């Protein structure tokens, strides 16, 4: 099957992200009525594409210390053992295991390691396309999304609300907007 799946413009090779045109972000329910969003300021990814897009292998990391939700006190709390435990687990990693077509998108399944716990997750990847930048670099763009239950990774701190419910929702949406360059 991998030899029959094509994406116009696909090229085999090693790709590195363009951090100025990429973002690793997340959102989670707060007070069960709204969402708090954040991102990791320091992250990296390298992936290698084969002759077929389905032969792609990806490794990605995000530095926990670089978390930014726009609130320094909340960011400090997120770095503690209540949430990410940045001193003991400084990075979040994802290593792909498979890429398969899924309707008009791709499903990239792999191992996500967060706070020392590894679970298999699947990102739905919306492919943006290929193109050359102003300097002749061949680039690709994509958006990848998944939803995880933070409790599955030992990120279980919460506080009950007087009116019922809890302060922080369990489901966390992870969104990766990525632009990458093919290496010569």
Short mmCIF file of N, CA and C in Angstrom, two decimals:
data_model
loop_
_atom_site.label_atom_id
_atom_site.label_comp_id
_atom_site.label_asym_id
_atom_site.label_seq_id
_atom_site.Cartn_x
_atom_site.Cartn_y
_atom_site.Cartn_z
N UNK A 1 0.82 -1.20 0.00
CA UNK A 1 0.00 0.00 0.00
C UNK A 1 0.86 1.26 0.00
N UNK A 2 2.00 1.22 0.68
CA UNK A 2 2.82 2.43 0.75
C UNK A 2 3.34 2.85 -0.62
N UNK A 3 3.45 1.88 -1.56
CA UNK A 3 3.99 2.26 -2.85
C UNK A 3 2.93 2.90 -3.76
N UNK A 4 1.65 2.91 -3.36
CA UNK A 4 0.61 3.49 -4.20
C UNK A 4 0.07 4.81 -3.66
N UNK A 5 0.42 5.19 -2.44
CA UNK A 5 -0.09 6.43 -1.85
C UNK A 5 0.85 7.58 -2.22
N UNK A 6 0.30 8.65 -2.78
CA UNK A 6 1.14 9.79 -3.17
C UNK A 6 0.51 11.10 -2.70
N UNK A 7 1.37 12.08 -2.53
CA UNK A 7 0.96 13.46 -2.28
C UNK A 7 1.71 14.31 -3.31
N UNK A 8 1.01 15.07 -4.13
CA UNK A 8 1.69 15.90 -5.13
C UNK A 8 2.74 16.80 -4.47
N UNK A 9 3.96 16.77 -5.01
CA UNK A 9 5.04 17.58 -4.50
C UNK A 9 5.90 16.90 -3.45
N UNK A 10 5.49 15.71 -3.01
CA UNK A 10 6.25 14.97 -1.98
C UNK A 10 7.65 14.65 -2.47
N UNK A 11 8.64 14.84 -1.59
CA UNK A 11 10.02 14.46 -1.88
C UNK A 11 10.57 13.69 -0.69
N UNK A 12 11.35 12.67 -0.97
CA UNK A 12 12.01 11.90 0.09
C UNK A 12 13.21 12.70 0.61
N UNK A 13 13.46 12.58 1.90
CA UNK A 13 14.62 13.24 2.49
C UNK A 13 14.43 13.54 3.95
N UNK A 14 15.37 14.29 4.49
CA UNK A 14 15.34 14.70 5.89
C UNK A 14 14.86 16.14 5.98
N UNK A 15 13.90 16.37 6.87
CA UNK A 15 13.28 17.69 7.04
C UNK A 15 13.54 18.18 8.46
N UNK A 16 13.78 19.47 8.59
CA UNK A 16 13.90 20.09 9.92
C UNK A 16 12.90 21.24 10.01
N UNK A 17 12.42 21.46 11.22
CA UNK A 17 11.39 22.49 11.38
C UNK A 17 11.97 23.88 11.28
N UNK A 18 11.12 24.78 10.88
CA UNK A 18 11.42 26.21 10.86
C UNK A 18 10.71 26.77 12.10
N UNK A 19 11.45 27.00 13.20
CA UNK A 19 10.80 27.39 14.46
C UNK A 19 10.09 28.74 14.39
N UNK A 20 10.50 29.62 13.49
CA UNK A 20 9.83 30.92 13.41
C UNK A 20 8.48 30.84 12.70
N UNK A 21 8.20 29.69 12.07
CA UNK A 21 6.92 29.49 11.40
C UNK A 21 6.21 28.24 11.91
N UNK A 22 6.53 27.83 13.14
CA UNK A 22 5.94 26.64 13.73
C UNK A 22 5.54 26.93 15.17
N UNK A 23 4.61 26.13 15.70
CA UNK A 23 4.16 26.32 17.09
C UNK A 23 3.64 25.00 17.64
N UNK A 24 3.96 24.75 18.91
CA UNK A 24 3.43 23.61 19.65
C UNK A 24 2.56 24.19 20.76
N UNK A 25 1.24 23.97 20.66
CA UNK A 25 0.32 24.58 21.62
C UNK A 25 -0.64 23.55 22.19
N UNK A 26 -1.36 23.96 23.23
CA UNK A 26 -2.33 23.09 23.87
C UNK A 26 -3.46 23.93 24.43
N UNK A 27 -4.59 23.28 24.69
CA UNK A 27 -5.69 23.95 25.36
C UNK A 27 -6.37 22.94 26.28
N UNK A 28 -6.93 23.46 27.39
CA UNK A 28 -7.60 22.63 28.38
C UNK A 28 -8.73 23.45 29.00
N UNK A 29 -9.80 22.80 29.36
CA UNK A 29 -10.92 23.48 30.01
C UNK A 29 -10.52 24.01 31.38
N UNK A 30 -11.00 25.23 31.68
CA UNK A 30 -10.78 25.86 32.97
C UNK A 30 -12.13 26.23 33.55
N UNK A 31 -12.38 25.84 34.78
CA UNK A 31 -13.66 26.07 35.45
C UNK A 31 -14.81 25.38 34.69
N UNK A 32 -14.45 24.52 33.76
CA UNK A 32 -15.40 23.79 32.91
C UNK A 32 -16.24 24.71 32.02
N UNK A 33 -15.86 25.99 31.91
CA UNK A 33 -16.64 26.93 31.10
C UNK A 33 -15.84 27.60 30.00
N UNK A 34 -14.53 27.57 30.10
CA UNK A 34 -13.70 28.23 29.10
C UNK A 34 -12.44 27.40 28.89
N UNK A 35 -11.59 27.85 27.99
CA UNK A 35 -10.34 27.15 27.73
C UNK A 35 -9.16 28.04 28.05
N UNK A 36 -8.13 27.42 28.63
CA UNK A 36 -6.84 28.07 28.82
C UNK A 36 -5.93 27.48 27.76
N UNK A 37 -5.19 28.36 27.09
CA UNK A 37 -4.28 27.93 26.04
C UNK A 37 -2.85 28.23 26.44
N UNK A 38 -1.96 27.46 25.92
CA UNK A 38 -0.54 27.67 26.18
C UNK A 38 0.27 27.10 25.04
N UNK A 39 1.58 27.32 25.13
CA UNK A 39 2.48 26.78 24.11
C UNK A 39 3.84 26.53 24.73
N UNK A 40 4.63 25.79 24.02
CA UNK A 40 6.01 25.55 24.41
C UNK A 40 6.89 26.40 23.48
N UNK A 41 7.69 27.26 24.08
CA UNK A 41 8.52 28.19 23.30
C UNK A 41 9.72 27.48 22.66
N UNK A 42 10.19 26.38 23.29
CA UNK A 42 11.36 25.66 22.77
C UNK A 42 10.94 24.24 22.43
N UNK A 43 11.11 23.90 21.16
CA UNK A 43 10.73 22.57 20.67
C UNK A 43 11.57 22.28 19.43
N UNK A 44 11.60 21.02 19.06
CA UNK A 44 12.35 20.63 17.88
C UNK A 44 11.72 19.36 17.30
N UNK A 45 11.93 19.16 16.03
CA UNK A 45 11.45 17.95 15.36
C UNK A 45 12.31 17.70 14.14
N UNK A 46 12.53 16.44 13.87
CA UNK A 46 13.19 16.02 12.65
C UNK A 46 12.39 14.86 12.10
N UNK A 47 12.17 14.86 10.82
CA UNK A 47 11.51 13.71 10.23
C UNK A 47 12.13 13.38 8.89
N UNK A 48 12.03 12.11 8.59
CA UNK A 48 12.60 11.58 7.36
C UNK A 48 11.46 10.98 6.57
N UNK A 49 11.31 11.45 5.33
CA UNK A 49 10.29 10.93 4.44
C UNK A 49 10.93 9.95 3.47
N UNK A 50 10.22 8.86 3.24
CA UNK A 50 10.66 7.88 2.27
C UNK A 50 10.08 8.19 0.90
N UNK A 51 10.19 7.25 -0.01
CA UNK A 51 9.62 7.45 -1.34
C UNK A 51 8.11 7.63 -1.26
N UNK A 52 7.48 6.99 -0.29
CA UNK A 52 6.05 7.18 -0.03
C UNK A 52 5.90 8.02 1.24
N UNK A 53 4.92 8.93 1.28
CA UNK A 53 4.67 9.69 2.51
C UNK A 53 4.36 8.78 3.70
N UNK A 54 3.86 7.58 3.45
CA UNK A 54 3.50 6.67 4.53
C UNK A 54 4.71 6.04 5.20
N UNK A 55 5.89 6.23 4.61
CA UNK A 55 7.13 5.72 5.19
C UNK A 55 7.84 6.77 6.07
N UNK A 56 7.15 7.85 6.40
CA UNK A 56 7.73 8.93 7.18
C UNK A 56 8.00 8.49 8.62
N UNK A 57 9.15 8.91 9.16
CA UNK A 57 9.53 8.68 10.55
C UNK A 57 9.79 10.04 11.19
N UNK A 58 9.20 10.27 12.37
CA UNK A 58 9.27 11.57 13.03
C UNK A 58 9.70 11.42 14.48
N UNK A 59 10.57 12.31 14.93
CA UNK A 59 10.93 12.43 16.34
C UNK A 59 10.80 13.90 16.71
N UNK A 60 10.08 14.17 17.81
CA UNK A 60 9.85 15.56 18.23
C UNK A 60 10.03 15.69 19.74
N UNK A 61 10.46 16.88 20.18
CA UNK A 61 10.61 17.17 21.60
C UNK A 61 10.11 18.58 21.91
N UNK A 62 9.66 18.77 23.14
CA UNK A 62 9.32 20.10 23.65
C UNK A 62 9.93 20.22 25.03
N UNK A 63 10.53 21.37 25.32
CA UNK A 63 11.13 21.62 26.63
C UNK A 63 10.07 22.14 27.60
N UNK A 64 9.85 21.40 28.68
CA UNK A 64 8.81 21.76 29.65
C UNK A 64 9.05 23.13 30.26
N UNK A 65 10.30 23.48 30.54
CA UNK A 65 10.61 24.79 31.14
C UNK A 65 10.14 25.95 30.27
N UNK A 66 9.95 25.70 28.99
CA UNK A 66 9.58 26.78 28.06
C UNK A 66 8.08 27.00 27.97
N UNK A 67 7.30 26.35 28.84
CA UNK A 67 5.85 26.49 28.80
C UNK A 67 5.45 27.95 29.00
N UNK A 68 4.47 28.40 28.22
CA UNK A 68 4.03 29.79 28.30
C UNK A 68 2.52 29.84 28.09
N UNK A 69 1.79 30.18 29.17
CA UNK A 69 0.34 30.34 29.08
C UNK A 69 -0.06 31.80 29.19
N UNK A 70 0.94 32.69 29.24
CA UNK A 70 0.65 34.10 29.39
C UNK A 70 0.47 34.54 30.83
N UNK A 71 0.71 33.62 31.78
CA UNK A 71 0.58 33.94 33.20
C UNK A 71 1.75 33.29 33.93
N UNK A 72 2.70 34.10 34.40
CA UNK A 72 3.93 33.59 35.01
C UNK A 72 3.64 32.70 36.22
N UNK A 73 2.66 33.07 37.05
CA UNK A 73 2.35 32.23 38.22
C UNK A 73 1.83 30.86 37.79
N UNK A 74 0.92 30.84 36.82
CA UNK A 74 0.39 29.56 36.34
C UNK A 74 1.51 28.74 35.70
N UNK A 75 2.36 29.38 34.90
CA UNK A 75 3.48 28.66 34.26
C UNK A 75 4.38 28.03 35.31
N UNK A 76 4.66 28.76 36.38
CA UNK A 76 5.47 28.22 37.48
C UNK A 76 4.81 27.00 38.11
N UNK A 77 3.49 27.07 38.32
CA UNK A 77 2.77 25.93 38.90
C UNK A 77 2.80 24.74 37.95
N UNK A 78 2.66 24.98 36.64
CA UNK A 78 2.69 23.89 35.67
C UNK A 78 4.04 23.18 35.64
N UNK A 79 5.11 23.86 35.99
CA UNK A 79 6.44 23.25 36.00
C UNK A 79 6.67 22.37 37.23
N UNK A 80 5.81 22.47 38.24
CA UNK A 80 5.99 21.69 39.47
C UNK A 80 5.49 20.26 39.29
N UNK A 81 5.69 19.46 40.33
CA UNK A 81 5.24 18.06 40.31
C UNK A 81 3.72 17.95 40.24
N UNK A 82 2.97 19.00 40.58
CA UNK A 82 1.52 18.96 40.42
C UNK A 82 1.13 18.69 38.97
N UNK A 83 1.97 19.16 38.05
CA UNK A 83 1.68 18.98 36.63
C UNK A 83 2.84 18.27 35.92
N UNK A 84 3.79 19.01 35.34
CA UNK A 84 4.81 18.41 34.48
C UNK A 84 6.08 17.96 35.19
N UNK A 85 6.38 18.47 36.37
CA UNK A 85 7.60 18.14 37.10
C UNK A 85 8.83 18.36 36.21
N UNK A 86 9.00 19.60 35.78
CA UNK A 86 10.07 19.96 34.85
C UNK A 86 11.47 19.58 35.33
N UNK A 87 11.80 19.71 36.64
CA UNK A 87 13.16 19.33 37.04
C UNK A 87 13.48 17.86 36.78
N UNK A 88 12.51 16.98 37.00
CA UNK A 88 12.76 15.55 36.81
C UNK A 88 12.48 15.09 35.38
N UNK A 89 11.52 15.72 34.71
CA UNK A 89 11.13 15.34 33.36
C UNK A 89 11.16 16.57 32.46
N UNK A 90 12.36 16.99 32.04
CA UNK A 90 12.50 18.28 31.33
C UNK A 90 11.96 18.30 29.91
N UNK A 91 11.72 17.14 29.30
CA UNK A 91 11.25 17.14 27.92
C UNK A 91 10.02 16.25 27.75
N UNK A 92 9.22 16.64 26.78
CA UNK A 92 8.11 15.83 26.29
C UNK A 92 8.57 15.33 24.92
N UNK A 93 8.38 14.04 24.64
CA UNK A 93 8.84 13.51 23.37
C UNK A 93 7.71 12.78 22.64
N UNK A 94 7.84 12.75 21.33
CA UNK A 94 6.95 11.96 20.49
C UNK A 94 7.81 11.28 19.44
N UNK A 95 7.62 9.95 19.28
CA UNK A 95 8.33 9.19 18.27
C UNK A 95 7.28 8.42 17.47
N UNK A 96 7.22 8.69 16.17
CA UNK A 96 6.20 8.06 15.34
C UNK A 96 6.47 6.57 15.13
N UNK A 97 5.37 5.84 14.92
CA UNK A 97 5.45 4.41 14.63
C UNK A 97 4.79 4.07 13.30
N UNK A 98 3.77 4.85 12.91
CA UNK A 98 3.10 4.57 11.64
C UNK A 98 2.42 5.82 11.10
N UNK A 99 2.26 5.83 9.79
CA UNK A 99 1.53 6.89 9.09
C UNK A 99 0.57 6.20 8.14
N UNK A 100 -0.73 6.51 8.27
CA UNK A 100 -1.73 5.90 7.39
C UNK A 100 -2.70 6.97 6.91
N UNK A 101 -3.25 6.78 5.70
CA UNK A 101 -4.27 7.72 5.21
C UNK A 101 -5.54 7.60 6.04
N UNK A 102 -6.19 8.73 6.26
CA UNK A 102 -7.45 8.75 7.00
C UNK A 102 -8.33 9.82 6.38
N UNK A 103 -9.26 9.43 5.54
CA UNK A 103 -10.11 10.35 4.78
C UNK A 103 -9.21 11.28 3.98
N UNK A 104 -9.31 12.59 4.18
CA UNK A 104 -8.48 13.55 3.45
C UNK A 104 -7.19 13.90 4.18
N UNK A 105 -6.98 13.28 5.35
CA UNK A 105 -5.82 13.59 6.19
C UNK A 105 -4.92 12.37 6.33
N UNK A 106 -3.91 12.50 7.19
CA UNK A 106 -3.06 11.38 7.57
C UNK A 106 -3.20 11.16 9.07
N UNK A 107 -3.09 9.92 9.51
CA UNK A 107 -3.07 9.59 10.93
C UNK A 107 -1.65 9.15 11.26
N UNK A 108 -1.01 9.90 12.16
CA UNK A 108 0.35 9.58 12.59
C UNK A 108 0.27 9.07 14.02
N UNK A 109 0.59 7.80 14.19
CA UNK A 109 0.54 7.16 15.51
C UNK A 109 1.96 6.97 16.01
N UNK A 110 2.13 7.21 17.32
CA UNK A 110 3.44 7.04 17.91
C UNK A 110 3.37 7.07 19.41
N UNK A 111 4.54 7.06 20.03
CA UNK A 111 4.66 7.07 21.48
C UNK A 111 4.91 8.47 21.98
N UNK A 112 3.99 8.96 22.82
CA UNK A 112 4.14 10.25 23.49
C UNK A 112 4.61 9.98 24.90
N UNK A 113 5.71 10.61 25.30
CA UNK A 113 6.23 10.47 26.65
C UNK A 113 6.13 11.81 27.35
N UNK A 114 5.40 11.79 28.46
CA UNK A 114 5.11 13.00 29.23
C UNK A 114 5.20 12.62 30.70
N UNK A 115 6.00 13.34 31.45
CA UNK A 115 6.18 13.10 32.88
C UNK A 115 6.58 11.65 33.16
N UNK A 116 7.42 11.11 32.28
CA UNK A 116 7.94 9.76 32.47
C UNK A 116 7.00 8.64 32.08
N UNK A 117 5.83 8.97 31.55
CA UNK A 117 4.84 7.97 31.14
C UNK A 117 4.74 7.98 29.62
N UNK A 118 4.81 6.81 29.03
CA UNK A 118 4.72 6.69 27.57
C UNK A 118 3.41 6.01 27.21
N UNK A 119 2.66 6.65 26.31
CA UNK A 119 1.39 6.12 25.81
C UNK A 119 1.35 6.32 24.31
N UNK A 120 0.68 5.41 23.63
CA UNK A 120 0.49 5.56 22.20
C UNK A 120 -0.63 6.55 21.93
N UNK A 121 -0.38 7.51 21.05
CA UNK A 121 -1.39 8.49 20.66
C UNK A 121 -1.37 8.62 19.14
N UNK A 122 -2.48 9.12 18.60
CA UNK A 122 -2.57 9.33 17.16
C UNK A 122 -2.91 10.79 16.90
N UNK A 123 -2.09 11.42 16.07
CA UNK A 123 -2.34 12.78 15.61
C UNK A 123 -3.03 12.72 14.26
N UNK A 124 -4.06 13.53 14.08
CA UNK A 124 -4.66 13.72 12.77
C UNK A 124 -3.90 14.87 12.10
N UNK A 125 -3.34 14.60 10.94
CA UNK A 125 -2.48 15.57 10.26
C UNK A 125 -3.19 16.10 9.02
N UNK A 126 -3.43 17.40 9.03
CA UNK A 126 -3.96 18.11 7.87
C UNK A 126 -2.76 18.67 7.11
N UNK A 127 -2.54 18.16 5.94
CA UNK A 127 -1.39 18.56 5.15
C UNK A 127 -1.68 19.86 4.43
N UNK A 128 -0.79 20.84 4.59
CA UNK A 128 -0.98 22.15 3.96
C UNK A 128 -0.44 22.23 2.55
N UNK A 129 0.66 21.54 2.28
CA UNK A 129 1.24 21.55 0.95
C UNK A 129 2.73 21.79 0.96
N UNK A 130 3.30 21.90 -0.23
CA UNK A 130 4.72 22.14 -0.44
C UNK A 130 4.91 23.45 -1.18
N UNK A 131 6.07 24.05 -1.01
CA UNK A 131 6.40 25.26 -1.77
C UNK A 131 7.80 25.73 -1.48
N UNK A 132 8.31 26.58 -2.35
CA UNK A 132 9.63 27.16 -2.16
C UNK A 132 9.50 28.52 -1.48
N UNK A 133 10.40 28.80 -0.52
CA UNK A 133 10.40 30.13 0.09
C UNK A 133 11.21 31.09 -0.79
N UNK A 134 11.37 32.32 -0.33
CA UNK A 134 12.07 33.33 -1.11
C UNK A 134 13.55 33.02 -1.34
N UNK A 135 14.09 32.07 -0.56
CA UNK A 135 15.51 31.73 -0.67
C UNK A 135 15.73 30.41 -1.41
N UNK A 136 14.66 29.85 -1.96
CA UNK A 136 14.78 28.62 -2.72
C UNK A 136 14.71 27.35 -1.89
N UNK A 137 14.41 27.47 -0.59
CA UNK A 137 14.28 26.30 0.26
C UNK A 137 12.94 25.62 0.00
N UNK A 138 12.96 24.30 -0.13
CA UNK A 138 11.74 23.53 -0.36
C UNK A 138 11.09 23.25 1.00
N UNK A 139 9.84 23.66 1.16
CA UNK A 139 9.17 23.59 2.46
C UNK A 139 7.87 22.84 2.38
N UNK A 140 7.44 22.37 3.54
CA UNK A 140 6.12 21.79 3.67
C UNK A 140 5.45 22.41 4.88
N UNK A 141 4.13 22.37 4.88
CA UNK A 141 3.36 22.87 6.01
C UNK A 141 2.29 21.88 6.39
N UNK A 142 2.01 21.79 7.69
CA UNK A 142 0.97 20.89 8.16
C UNK A 142 0.48 21.32 9.54
N UNK A 143 -0.69 20.82 9.90
CA UNK A 143 -1.24 20.99 11.25
C UNK A 143 -1.59 19.61 11.77
N UNK A 144 -1.10 19.29 12.96
CA UNK A 144 -1.36 17.99 13.59
C UNK A 144 -2.09 18.23 14.91
N UNK A 145 -3.15 17.43 15.16
CA UNK A 145 -3.92 17.57 16.39
C UNK A 145 -4.21 16.22 17.01
N UNK A 146 -4.24 16.23 18.34
CA UNK A 146 -4.68 15.06 19.10
C UNK A 146 -5.28 15.54 20.40
N UNK A 147 -6.04 14.67 21.05
CA UNK A 147 -6.58 14.95 22.38
C UNK A 147 -6.12 13.83 23.29
N UNK A 148 -5.53 14.20 24.42
CA UNK A 148 -5.10 13.21 25.40
C UNK A 148 -5.83 13.47 26.72
N UNK A 149 -5.93 12.45 27.53
CA UNK A 149 -6.40 12.61 28.90
C UNK A 149 -5.17 12.78 29.77
N UNK A 150 -5.02 13.93 30.38
CA UNK A 150 -3.80 14.24 31.14
C UNK A 150 -3.58 13.26 32.29
N UNK A 151 -4.65 12.69 32.85
CA UNK A 151 -4.51 11.73 33.94
C UNK A 151 -3.77 10.47 33.50
N UNK A 152 -3.88 10.12 32.22
CA UNK A 152 -3.16 8.95 31.70
C UNK A 152 -1.65 9.12 31.80
N UNK A 153 -1.19 10.35 31.92
CA UNK A 153 0.24 10.65 31.98
C UNK A 153 0.67 11.10 33.38
N UNK A 154 -0.18 10.90 34.38
CA UNK A 154 0.16 11.27 35.75
C UNK A 154 0.09 12.75 36.02
N UNK A 155 -0.60 13.50 35.17
CA UNK A 155 -0.79 14.94 35.36
C UNK A 155 -2.21 15.11 35.90
N UNK A 156 -2.37 14.87 37.19
CA UNK A 156 -3.71 14.71 37.76
C UNK A 156 -4.13 15.76 38.77
N UNK A 157 -3.29 16.74 39.06
CA UNK A 157 -3.66 17.76 40.04
C UNK A 157 -4.95 18.43 39.63
N UNK A 158 -5.79 18.73 40.62
CA UNK A 158 -7.03 19.44 40.36
C UNK A 158 -7.53 20.04 41.66
N UNK A 159 -8.53 20.87 41.57
CA UNK A 159 -9.15 21.47 42.75
C UNK A 159 -10.65 21.48 42.54
N UNK A 160 -11.42 21.04 43.55
CA UNK A 160 -12.87 21.05 43.41
C UNK A 160 -13.40 22.49 43.47
N UNK A 161 -14.50 22.73 42.76
CA UNK A 161 -15.15 24.03 42.76
C UNK A 161 -16.32 24.01 43.72
N UNK A 162 -16.55 25.12 44.37
CA UNK A 162 -17.63 25.23 45.35
C UNK A 162 -18.98 24.88 44.75
N UNK A 163 -19.19 25.27 43.50
CA UNK A 163 -20.48 25.02 42.84
C UNK A 163 -20.55 23.64 42.19
N UNK A 164 -19.50 22.84 42.36
CA UNK A 164 -19.43 21.53 41.73
C UNK A 164 -18.46 21.54 40.57
N UNK A 165 -17.98 20.38 40.21
CA UNK A 165 -17.00 20.28 39.14
C UNK A 165 -15.60 20.52 39.65
N UNK A 166 -14.67 20.69 38.73
CA UNK A 166 -13.26 20.87 39.08
C UNK A 166 -12.66 22.04 38.29
N UNK A 167 -11.52 22.49 38.76
CA UNK A 167 -10.85 23.64 38.17
C UNK A 167 -10.33 23.37 36.75
N UNK A 168 -9.71 22.18 36.54
CA UNK A 168 -9.03 21.88 35.28
C UNK A 168 -9.66 20.64 34.64
N UNK A 169 -9.99 20.73 33.36
CA UNK A 169 -10.53 19.58 32.63
C UNK A 169 -9.50 18.50 32.44
N UNK A 170 -9.96 17.31 32.12
CA UNK A 170 -9.07 16.17 31.91
C UNK A 170 -8.50 16.11 30.50
N UNK A 171 -9.31 16.49 29.51
CA UNK A 171 -8.87 16.39 28.11
C UNK A 171 -8.04 17.60 27.71
N UNK A 172 -6.90 17.32 27.10
CA UNK A 172 -5.99 18.36 26.63
C UNK A 172 -5.85 18.19 25.11
N UNK A 173 -6.15 19.26 24.38
CA UNK A 173 -5.96 19.26 22.93
C UNK A 173 -4.57 19.77 22.62
N UNK A 174 -3.81 18.99 21.89
CA UNK A 174 -2.46 19.37 21.47
C UNK A 174 -2.53 19.69 19.98
N UNK A 175 -2.02 20.87 19.61
CA UNK A 175 -2.01 21.30 18.21
C UNK A 175 -0.59 21.68 17.82
N UNK A 176 -0.13 21.13 16.72
CA UNK A 176 1.20 21.44 16.21
C UNK A 176 1.03 22.03 14.82
N UNK A 177 1.39 23.29 14.68
CA UNK A 177 1.44 23.95 13.38
C UNK A 177 2.90 23.96 12.96
N UNK A 178 3.20 23.33 11.86
CA UNK A 178 4.59 23.08 11.53
C UNK A 178 4.91 23.47 10.10
N UNK A 179 6.05 24.13 9.93
CA UNK A 179 6.63 24.36 8.63
C UNK A 179 8.04 23.78 8.69
N UNK A 180 8.43 23.02 7.69
CA UNK A 180 9.74 22.37 7.71
C UNK A 180 10.42 22.52 6.36
N UNK A 181 11.75 22.44 6.40
CA UNK A 181 12.57 22.58 5.19
C UNK A 181 13.27 21.27 4.87
N UNK A 182 13.28 20.93 3.59
CA UNK A 182 14.01 19.76 3.12
C UNK A 182 15.51 20.11 3.14
N UNK A 183 16.28 19.24 3.77
CA UNK A 183 17.73 19.48 3.86
C UNK A 183 18.42 18.99 2.59
N UNK A 184 19.38 19.77 2.14
CA UNK A 184 20.10 19.42 0.90
C UNK A 184 21.06 18.27 1.11
#
